[in-house]
Amino acid sequence: MTPPDAPDGATIDAAFTGRLGQFQLDVGFQVPMRGITALFGPSGCGKTTILRCMAGLQRLPGRLALGAETWQDCGRGVFLQPHRRPVGYVFQEASLFDHLSVRRNLTYGARRARDGDGGAALDFGQVVELLGIGALLDRAPAALSGGERQRVAVGRALLSRPRLLLMDEPLSALDRSTKDEILPYLEALHDSLAIPIIYVSHDISEVARLADRIVVLARGRVVTEGPVAAILERLDLHPAMGRFEAGVVLTVRVVRHDAEFYLTHLEHAGQELVMPMTDAAPGSDIRLRIRARDVSLATERPTGISIRNILSGTVAEIVEEPDTAFAETLVDIGGARIRSRVTRASVAELGLEVGKPVYALIKSITFERRNLITRAPREG
Amino acid sequence: MIDLAEIWPPVRLTLELAGVTTVVLLAVGTPIAWWLARSRAPWKEAVAAVVALPLVLPPTVLGFYLLLMLGPDGPGGWIAPLFGGRSLAFTFEGLVIGSVLYSMPFVVQPIRNAFAAVGDRPLEVAATLRASPWDAFWTVAVPLARPGFVTGAVLGFAHTVGEFGVVLMIGGNIPGETKVLSVAIYDYVETLQWTQAHVLAAGMLVFAFTVILAMMLLEKRIGRPRP
């Protein structure tokens, strides 16, 4: 199932400029030909348009190259028709062919993929197993649940031997529990495929869980791009990232499980954290997402408190938000950074300033299972 | 009392005419329906109006113009030699041409609606799965629009079976050649052969009822392509 890796340094190079009605798109980005890159931003920022341009479904002036191969270049009059591009596209709604069984939906693209496409030739049985859709093969799409339909749509895209997988908010039409049902399958994809994935989403927790890199978009432009952890700890991206879900990802090591209290002990830079028990093996690295609003600060180590995760560190950055009660702070903890959202009054009262030692109090509740990635993080 | 040998030829001719017409209609009407459903040309509604003309035009008007067109001196006179004749007027081929034009809206409209209901998305999905536009048309658009094809074919067939005015104008009343059912009934009534007229008219009644019922049942069974 592992196709040859893309040559080192190969990138997907995309740039599109154009007007669609009232909307002006002007974007350009370069991402590695591996791992998951999230296109992230609020609704109407142009994410889906970019994805459609990459698939060739929409034609805007610009260029698109996968490594050495050019799919679109306006200057040279190159535009590869969508059916000649080896991409897999997963739409927001599963969009299965209702007149075909699940099995024939899955094989529709596989039968049309050309050997010369060079895409990963995935085995039918493996994809079916990876996505857990073996029991559905002879059913009609109309008889499937939302989550099942979306899994079949992912499988159908994979089996068309793509060299690039484009996913347009594949989970947004699903409810919370169905999302949680599918996310592990997407994580499994990330771990077992060498196909680069461009993943469009406006849900930061989804991005934090799945993506290696983020391209942040707002109003048709690229705001910034980079590895997930680096982007999430930036305090200046509020308008694009949203306040409520702001937070960072932290990579920690699993130390041991405590069966009596049903806890898992974790270690980060010599400090201990605990979380409700997970199935991650001791010694493995997992990724946690910690929201800024779930972190409080103290200048002394508090006692007589129910919070179990208290990390010592130093204040690295403080950004007070004018005309609000709040300030965003960044605390350095053994090289990693945690965001905390506190009131400006607290900043003044505690005398918080850059370089001051503080304790970050993290409510255990933030370590939800769904905010976890049970794998070693990759180099973005 | 009733001479089957006399009644059968117009029935057979009518079924032949309707069958051939339906096949031609599907072949000609499908691309028109596809274009009408998907084109963004500003003048497409004008084309749609031309296709729909027979709905409001008296059949005799259509027949009159066709007669002029298809006659040896008409602008369509060149078609006849292709079929090895001098003129298409008063021939079976002429009837097919007239019937195709006359029944066109009944075939194009349901197929156009069905294509429109399929929408862009399934075709985009097919394109991302490497299907060329031609491939996607046959493997996605047509199967999804199947209810429209069924409705169109049934309506086209049935409408041709029942046509009278156009046939009379361009086909006349040549037994075994252009004397179809509806004309035969007219003849029997004119000559006061009530029994024969009764048999054919009752047959048409049963036929019409069966067609409508079958279509309703089919539509229910096939269901809409999308929920």
XYZ file of C-alpha atoms in Angstrom:
607
model
C 0.000 0.000 0.000
C 3.025 2.251 0.110
C 3.774 3.803 -3.237
C 7.175 5.328 -3.792
C 7.503 8.556 -1.888
C 7.608 11.782 -3.766
C 11.150 12.952 -4.353
C 12.366 15.138 -1.538
C 11.628 18.776 -1.982
C 8.905 18.196 -4.556
C 6.043 20.590 -3.994
C 2.543 21.332 -5.093
C 2.652 24.804 -6.491
C -0.666 26.598 -6.856
C -1.669 30.156 -7.673
C -5.070 31.402 -8.790
C -6.303 34.899 -9.414
C -9.707 35.864 -10.602
C -13.075 37.361 -9.928
C -16.220 35.360 -9.293
C -19.161 37.697 -9.092
C -18.421 40.002 -6.147
C -15.650 37.755 -4.893
C -11.999 38.359 -5.688
C -9.644 35.415 -5.294
C -5.921 36.024 -5.244
C -3.981 33.165 -3.692
C -0.666 31.430 -4.107
C 0.902 28.711 -1.996
C 3.467 25.984 -2.126
C 3.032 22.845 -0.043
C 5.016 19.603 0.223
C 3.917 16.588 -1.807
C 3.254 14.626 1.340
C 1.085 14.729 4.420
C -2.129 16.645 4.963
C -2.304 20.350 4.223
C -5.376 22.129 5.539
C -6.895 25.088 3.737
C -8.419 26.824 6.710
C -10.607 29.884 6.988
C -14.141 31.148 7.569
C -16.983 30.409 5.165
C -16.737 32.391 1.962
C -12.960 32.825 2.082
C -12.403 30.916 -1.145
C -11.329 27.502 0.159
C -13.698 25.483 -1.975
C -13.013 27.596 -5.060
C -9.302 26.868 -4.728
C -9.999 23.155 -4.456
C -12.268 23.233 -7.509
C -9.590 25.058 -9.463
C -7.044 22.430 -8.456
C -9.341 19.685 -9.732
C -9.993 21.609 -12.931
C -13.729 21.826 -12.221
C -13.472 25.590 -12.294
C -11.184 27.626 -14.460
C -9.561 30.751 -13.084
C -6.384 32.336 -14.398
C -3.362 30.915 -12.647
C -1.088 27.949 -12.535
C -0.867 24.587 -10.825
C 2.049 22.194 -10.823
C 2.578 18.887 -9.083
C 6.325 18.507 -8.840
C 7.657 18.668 -12.364
C 4.232 18.248 -13.932
C 2.197 21.274 -14.950
C -1.593 20.914 -14.874
C -2.406 24.519 -15.522
C -0.382 27.457 -16.718
C -2.249 30.362 -18.181
C 0.873 31.970 -19.543
C 1.532 28.940 -21.717
C -2.093 28.107 -22.393
C -1.932 24.830 -20.492
C -5.129 23.539 -18.924
C -5.560 19.854 -18.240
C -9.227 18.806 -18.376
C -10.532 17.505 -15.028
C -10.884 13.926 -16.215
C -7.234 13.910 -17.239
C -6.017 14.965 -13.780
C -5.195 12.106 -11.410
C -6.936 13.659 -8.419
C -9.349 12.139 -5.972
C -12.038 14.587 -4.884
C -14.249 14.116 -1.844
C -17.147 16.545 -1.887
C -18.924 18.042 1.100
C -21.905 15.791 0.475
C -20.882 12.262 -0.404
C -22.426 12.579 -3.883
C -22.489 8.867 -4.523
C -24.003 7.667 -7.786
C -27.477 6.614 -6.682
C -27.949 4.333 -9.687
C -24.965 2.168 -8.786
C -24.327 -0.173 -5.876
C -21.660 0.714 -3.344
C -19.300 -1.746 -5.029
C -19.794 -0.213 -8.468
C -19.438 3.281 -7.014
C -16.085 2.201 -5.609
C -14.875 0.710 -8.870
C -16.143 3.518 -11.126
C -12.915 5.482 -10.930
C -10.689 2.439 -10.557
C -11.831 1.080 -13.926
C -11.075 4.393 -15.623
C -7.705 5.136 -14.044
C -4.935 4.834 -16.580
C -1.717 3.016 -15.889
C 0.231 6.022 -17.047
C -1.288 8.183 -14.310
C 1.344 6.958 -11.931
C -1.013 7.269 -8.992
C -0.932 4.877 -6.092
C -2.516 1.610 -7.188
C -4.453 0.756 -4.076
C -5.846 -2.683 -3.580
C -9.653 -2.832 -3.463
C -9.659 -5.124 -0.417
C -7.259 -2.931 1.506
C -9.237 0.236 0.926
C -12.467 -1.502 1.891
C -10.843 -2.740 5.071
C -9.189 0.587 5.870
C -12.547 2.374 5.674
C -14.585 -0.426 7.235
C -17.101 -0.644 4.404
C -16.887 -4.359 3.656
C -20.431 -5.029 4.830
C -21.906 -2.312 2.619
C -20.651 -3.392 -0.803
C -23.892 -4.740 -2.214
C -26.152 -2.060 -0.804
C -27.617 0.917 -2.610
C -26.217 4.324 -1.596
C -29.698 5.428 -0.528
C -29.644 2.744 2.177
C -26.502 4.079 3.859
C -26.117 6.441 6.812
C -24.388 9.778 6.332
C -21.124 8.546 7.780
C -21.178 5.398 5.694
C -21.832 7.387 2.530
C -18.900 9.678 3.202
C -16.595 6.716 3.872
C -17.627 5.164 0.557
C -16.964 8.502 -1.160
C -13.462 8.579 0.331
C -12.869 4.994 -0.813
C -14.130 5.775 -4.300
C -11.718 8.704 -4.585
C -8.812 6.619 -3.283
C -9.435 3.775 -5.718
C -9.201 6.094 -8.712
C -5.423 5.979 -8.224
C -5.031 9.654 -7.375
C -1.730 11.403 -6.984
C -3.437 14.150 -5.047
C -6.446 13.829 -2.770
C -8.691 16.876 -2.442
C -11.196 16.859 0.412
C -13.791 19.618 0.662
C -15.068 19.705 4.239
C -15.877 16.009 4.071
C -17.191 16.038 7.632
C -19.116 19.289 7.763
C -22.439 17.780 6.700
C -22.224 15.199 9.500
C -23.222 15.406 13.129
C -20.708 15.281 15.948
C -20.917 11.556 16.627
C -20.677 10.672 12.939
C -17.629 12.913 12.659
C -16.016 11.058 15.520
C -16.833 7.834 13.739
C -15.024 8.929 10.571
C -12.042 10.822 11.942
C -10.126 7.672 12.929
C -10.451 6.438 9.329
C -9.020 9.694 8.030
C -6.177 9.428 10.517
C -5.526 5.919 9.287
C -5.378 7.299 5.752
C -2.795 9.817 6.765
C -0.675 7.138 8.340
C -0.828 4.591 5.553
C -0.858 6.653 2.366
C 1.889 8.579 0.728
C -0.615 10.638 -1.307
C -0.631 14.326 -0.453
C -4.003 15.509 0.811
C -5.405 19.022 0.591
C -8.099 19.248 3.239
C -10.534 22.147 3.308
C -12.065 22.910 6.686
C -13.375 25.696 8.873
C -13.227 23.543 12.012
C -9.982 24.207 13.847
C -10.228 21.075 16.012
C -10.454 18.951 12.853
C -7.445 20.717 11.414
C -5.449 20.389 14.621
C -6.199 16.703 14.697
C -5.478 15.807 11.083
C -3.260 18.311 9.380
C 0.492 18.678 9.165
C 0.402 22.120 7.607
C -2.118 24.920 7.463
C -2.749 27.541 4.831
C -4.872 30.200 6.559
C -7.206 32.077 4.221
C -9.378 35.132 4.627
C -11.424 36.991 2.018
C -9.792 35.288 -0.946
C -6.201 35.735 0.200
C -3.574 33.688 2.006
C -3.047 35.119 5.489
C -0.227 32.802 6.452
C 0.942 29.240 6.085
C 3.161 26.841 7.963
C 3.279 23.775 10.211
C 0.180 23.295 12.366
C 1.860 23.758 15.733
C 3.589 26.972 14.671
C 0.441 28.501 13.193
C -1.773 27.607 16.150
C 0.438 29.384 18.676
C 0.373 32.644 16.737
C -1.618 35.227 18.667
C -2.183 37.586 15.755
C -4.464 35.405 13.643
C -7.718 35.987 15.494
C -9.851 37.246 12.651
C -9.035 34.222 10.538
C -8.847 31.546 13.216
C -11.714 32.483 15.484
C -11.455 33.112 19.229
C -13.527 30.441 20.826
C -11.557 27.502 19.476
C -8.134 29.139 19.623
C -5.480 26.905 21.114
C -2.275 25.038 20.464
C -1.230 21.486 19.791
C 1.266 19.903 22.131
C 3.166 16.715 21.472
C 3.636 14.619 24.607
C 4.920 11.145 25.441
C 2.781 8.460 27.050
C 4.458 7.262 30.274
C 2.085 4.786 31.884
C -1.544 3.946 32.510
C -3.133 4.029 35.935
C -5.933 1.471 35.963
C -7.164 2.375 39.451
C -8.065 5.995 38.637
C -8.451 5.332 34.940
C -5.803 7.857 33.994
C -2.941 7.997 31.532
C 0.233 9.731 32.655
C 2.057 11.829 30.106
C 5.377 13.599 30.056
C 6.386 16.826 28.451
C 9.815 18.411 28.929
C 10.266 16.733 32.292
C 6.822 17.716 33.597
C 3.951 15.353 34.135
C 0.400 15.588 32.805
C -2.546 13.258 33.275
C -5.589 12.643 31.169
C -8.444 10.148 31.128
C -7.066 6.792 30.052
C -6.360 6.289 26.354
C -5.298 3.235 24.422
C -2.022 4.790 23.264
C 0.947 2.577 24.108
C 3.463 3.763 26.742
C 6.469 5.253 24.987
C 4.450 6.534 22.040
C 3.934 10.197 21.221
C 0.465 11.692 21.034
C -0.778 15.069 20.035
C -2.987 17.053 22.388
C -4.959 20.137 21.606
C -5.205 22.660 24.370
C -7.615 25.541 23.958
C -6.589 28.948 25.208
C -9.848 29.364 27.110
C -9.134 26.182 29.092
C -5.816 27.451 30.443
C -5.540 29.679 33.531
C -2.358 31.243 34.867
C -0.981 31.521 38.406
C 2.204 33.116 39.721
C 2.593 30.493 42.471
C 1.934 26.772 42.352
C -1.593 26.510 43.728
C -2.505 23.920 46.320
C -5.855 22.566 47.357
C -7.141 22.634 43.796
C -8.792 19.949 41.736
C -6.903 20.736 38.548
C -4.231 18.058 38.091
C -2.312 19.531 35.180
C -0.117 22.355 36.379
C 2.904 23.134 34.241
C 5.594 25.627 35.076
C 6.953 27.914 32.410
C 7.648 31.499 31.529
C 5.520 34.100 29.790
C 6.673 34.423 26.202
C 4.212 36.895 24.780
C 1.197 38.945 25.831
C -1.251 40.533 23.438
C -3.935 42.690 25.043
C -7.045 43.021 22.964
C -8.195 46.613 22.870
C -11.847 47.235 23.711
C -12.253 43.800 25.290
C -11.696 42.364 28.734
C -9.201 39.860 27.456
C -5.536 39.290 26.738
C -3.962 36.403 24.887
C -0.774 35.086 26.430
C 1.766 32.551 25.275
C 3.615 30.524 27.891
C 6.864 28.763 27.058
C 7.017 25.315 28.607
C 10.209 23.485 27.860
C 10.396 24.845 24.350
C 6.737 24.210 23.494
C 4.145 26.917 23.889
C 0.692 26.970 25.421
C -1.843 29.682 24.816
C -3.882 31.096 27.623
C -6.773 33.503 27.479
C -6.975 35.623 30.603
C -8.527 38.944 31.493
C -6.532 42.104 31.135
C -7.342 42.762 34.773
C -5.489 39.558 35.707
C -2.495 40.607 33.643
C -2.317 43.841 35.617
C -3.044 42.311 39.015
C -0.537 39.460 38.668
C 2.034 41.715 37.055
C 2.368 39.426 34.062
C 5.123 40.361 31.658
C 7.393 38.631 29.221
C 9.956 36.469 31.009
C 7.956 36.108 34.242
C 7.727 32.542 35.616
C 4.140 31.308 35.791
C 2.143 28.142 36.277
C -0.281 27.136 33.559
C -3.382 25.398 34.931
C -5.022 23.134 32.392
C -8.409 21.649 32.999
C -8.215 17.928 32.318
C -11.394 18.158 30.335
C -9.494 19.557 27.351
C -7.803 16.250 26.753
C -10.773 14.752 25.013
C -10.316 11.626 23.026
C -11.268 13.403 19.859
C -8.552 15.964 20.288
C -5.928 13.247 20.222
C -3.749 11.932 17.532
C -2.284 8.563 18.374
C 0.762 8.775 16.228
C 4.098 10.469 16.087
C 3.791 13.896 14.544
C 5.421 14.319 11.193
C 7.788 16.895 9.976
C 5.578 19.498 8.380
C -69.137 -9.571 -38.935
C -65.788 -7.829 -38.400
C -63.129 -8.507 -40.959
C -59.847 -8.685 -39.077
C -57.923 -8.571 -42.318
C -59.426 -5.160 -42.856
C -58.848 -3.812 -39.373
C -55.357 -5.155 -38.806
C -53.368 -3.219 -41.444
C -54.048 0.251 -39.989
C -53.299 -1.041 -36.467
C -50.012 -2.574 -37.593
C -49.086 0.532 -39.548
C -49.842 2.722 -36.552
C -47.664 0.634 -34.236
C -44.854 0.664 -36.805
C -45.098 4.397 -37.229
C -45.170 5.015 -33.468
C -42.270 2.617 -32.894
C -40.020 4.138 -35.556
C -40.999 7.652 -34.519
C -40.172 6.963 -30.861
C -36.724 5.621 -31.735
C -36.008 8.643 -33.947
C -37.378 10.976 -31.266
C -35.086 9.559 -28.592
C -32.098 9.800 -30.926
C -32.852 13.376 -31.979
C -34.538 14.632 -28.824
C -31.879 13.519 -26.319
C -29.103 15.811 -27.570
C -31.601 18.680 -27.827
C -32.830 18.021 -24.273
C -29.227 17.815 -23.037
C -28.346 21.101 -24.661
C -31.465 22.816 -23.337
C -30.789 21.519 -19.823
C -27.124 22.494 -19.702
C -26.491 25.373 -22.084
C -26.216 28.906 -20.774
C -26.830 30.429 -24.196
C -29.241 33.344 -23.870
C -31.217 32.233 -26.918
C -31.800 28.708 -25.691
C -35.353 29.499 -24.590
C -36.067 30.537 -28.179
C -34.971 27.095 -29.299
C -37.087 25.573 -26.536
C -40.058 27.561 -27.828
C -39.552 26.246 -31.363
C -39.419 22.690 -30.036
C -42.607 23.315 -28.057
C -44.487 24.924 -30.966
C -46.483 21.784 -31.856
C -48.124 22.010 -28.428
C -50.115 25.051 -29.517
C -50.013 24.850 -33.300
C -53.038 23.260 -34.996
C -51.757 19.963 -36.443
C -53.139 20.917 -39.816
C -50.911 24.003 -39.904
C -47.840 21.890 -39.196
C -49.006 19.366 -41.781
C -49.608 22.067 -44.362
C -46.091 23.467 -44.085
C -44.576 20.013 -44.068
C -46.488 19.170 -47.200
C -44.998 22.223 -48.914
C -41.527 21.505 -47.574
C -41.428 17.860 -48.441
C -42.997 18.143 -51.889
C -40.700 17.732 -54.895
C -40.443 21.504 -55.315
C -40.166 22.319 -51.612
C -36.939 23.188 -49.775
C -37.020 19.694 -48.265
C -37.482 18.043 -51.622
C -33.893 16.814 -51.667
C -34.659 14.401 -48.799
C -36.974 12.213 -50.831
C -34.387 10.835 -53.283
C -32.378 9.619 -50.297
C -35.212 7.196 -49.652
C -35.526 6.412 -53.353
C -38.757 8.342 -53.970
C -39.904 11.401 -55.827
C -41.560 13.037 -52.890
C -41.909 12.273 -49.179
C -45.453 13.508 -49.127
C -47.922 10.617 -48.996
C -45.240 8.115 -47.884
C -44.453 6.310 -44.631
C -41.139 8.206 -44.335
C -43.009 11.474 -44.666
C -45.304 10.391 -41.842
C -42.298 9.612 -39.638
C -40.848 13.084 -40.240
C -44.183 14.732 -39.488
C -44.728 12.620 -36.369
C -41.242 13.324 -35.063
C -41.773 17.074 -35.304
C -45.276 16.851 -33.918
C -44.373 14.699 -30.885
C -41.000 16.329 -30.183
C -42.078 18.445 -27.178
C -43.565 15.417 -25.443
C -40.171 13.695 -25.539
C -37.798 16.628 -25.123
C -39.530 18.224 -22.132
C -39.429 15.267 -19.703
C -35.864 14.372 -20.692
C -34.755 17.978 -20.334
C -36.317 18.161 -16.871
C -34.674 14.901 -15.870
C -31.240 16.110 -17.026
C -31.753 19.362 -15.152
C -32.673 17.414 -12.007
C -29.461 15.403 -12.244
C -27.520 18.658 -11.926
C -23.814 19.373 -12.202
C -22.564 17.463 -9.215
C -22.736 13.848 -10.466
C -20.988 14.917 -13.670
C -18.275 16.697 -11.707
C -17.826 13.607 -9.578
C -17.537 11.514 -12.735
C -14.915 13.907 -14.131
C -12.807 13.626 -10.990
C -13.062 9.856 -11.383
C -11.496 10.099 -14.877
C -14.692 9.793 -16.908
C -14.582 11.853 -20.097
C -17.687 14.000 -20.771
C -18.940 11.409 -23.297
C -18.343 8.581 -20.839
C -20.023 10.493 -18.002
C -23.036 11.226 -20.196
C -23.705 7.549 -20.844
C -22.719 6.099 -17.482
C -24.039 8.803 -15.155
C -26.368 11.348 -16.745
C -28.495 8.950 -18.804
C -28.974 6.331 -16.050
C -29.844 9.024 -13.507
C -32.294 10.617 -15.971
C -33.951 7.285 -16.736
C -37.409 8.259 -15.428
C -37.409 11.138 -17.898
C -36.540 8.804 -20.751
C -39.316 6.404 -19.802
C -41.858 9.199 -19.605
C -40.634 10.755 -22.836
C -40.682 7.493 -24.769
C -44.156 6.547 -23.545
C -45.595 9.988 -24.272
C -43.923 10.155 -27.675
C -45.216 6.719 -28.644
C -48.725 7.323 -27.390
C -48.986 10.773 -28.902
C -47.919 9.429 -32.285
C -50.495 6.665 -32.086
C -53.214 9.246 -31.560
C -52.206 11.827 -34.137
C -54.622 12.677 -36.901
C -54.281 16.106 -38.435
C -50.636 15.946 -39.486
C -51.091 12.457 -40.893
C -54.095 13.473 -42.914
C -52.311 16.496 -44.365
C -49.037 14.868 -45.397
C -49.945 11.206 -45.491
C -53.376 11.132 -46.952
C -55.245 7.915 -46.753
C -53.382 5.214 -48.659
C -54.312 1.776 -47.242
C -51.302 -0.148 -45.977
C -49.049 2.830 -46.644
C -50.322 5.852 -44.749
C -53.770 4.871 -43.496
C -53.210 4.800 -39.748
C -55.671 3.985 -36.999
C -57.090 7.404 -36.324
C -57.673 7.989 -40.034
C -59.268 4.552 -40.340
C -61.727 5.375 -37.545
C -62.602 8.617 -39.298
C -63.182 6.693 -42.537
C -65.437 4.132 -40.871
C -67.539 6.840 -39.320
C -67.773 8.700 -42.611
C -68.987 5.536 -44.313
C -71.301 4.669 -41.404
C -69.438 1.452 -40.521
C -70.135 1.892 -36.834
C -69.070 -1.551 -35.678
C -65.568 -1.247 -37.051
C -65.284 2.267 -35.676
C -66.408 0.938 -32.288
C -63.795 -1.798 -32.245
C -60.951 0.540 -33.135
C -62.124 3.343 -30.859
C -62.572 1.008 -27.899
C -59.158 -0.457 -28.627
C -57.662 3.032 -28.501
C -59.441 3.740 -25.243
C -58.027 0.604 -23.611
C -54.611 1.373 -25.078
C -54.581 4.923 -23.719
C -55.673 3.800 -20.273
C -53.039 1.069 -20.192
C -50.297 3.476 -21.225
C -51.158 6.047 -18.578
C -51.490 3.422 -15.855
C -48.243 1.712 -16.827
C -46.435 5.028 -16.827
C -47.688 5.932 -13.379
C -46.685 2.550 -11.992
C -43.282 2.711 -13.668
C -42.619 6.162 -12.336
C -43.472 5.024 -8.858
C -41.221 2.003 -9.132
C -38.225 3.799 -10.605
C -38.628 6.694 -8.235
C -36.799 9.931 -8.571
C -33.053 9.647 -9.144
C -32.333 11.813 -6.144
C -34.138 11.971 -2.836
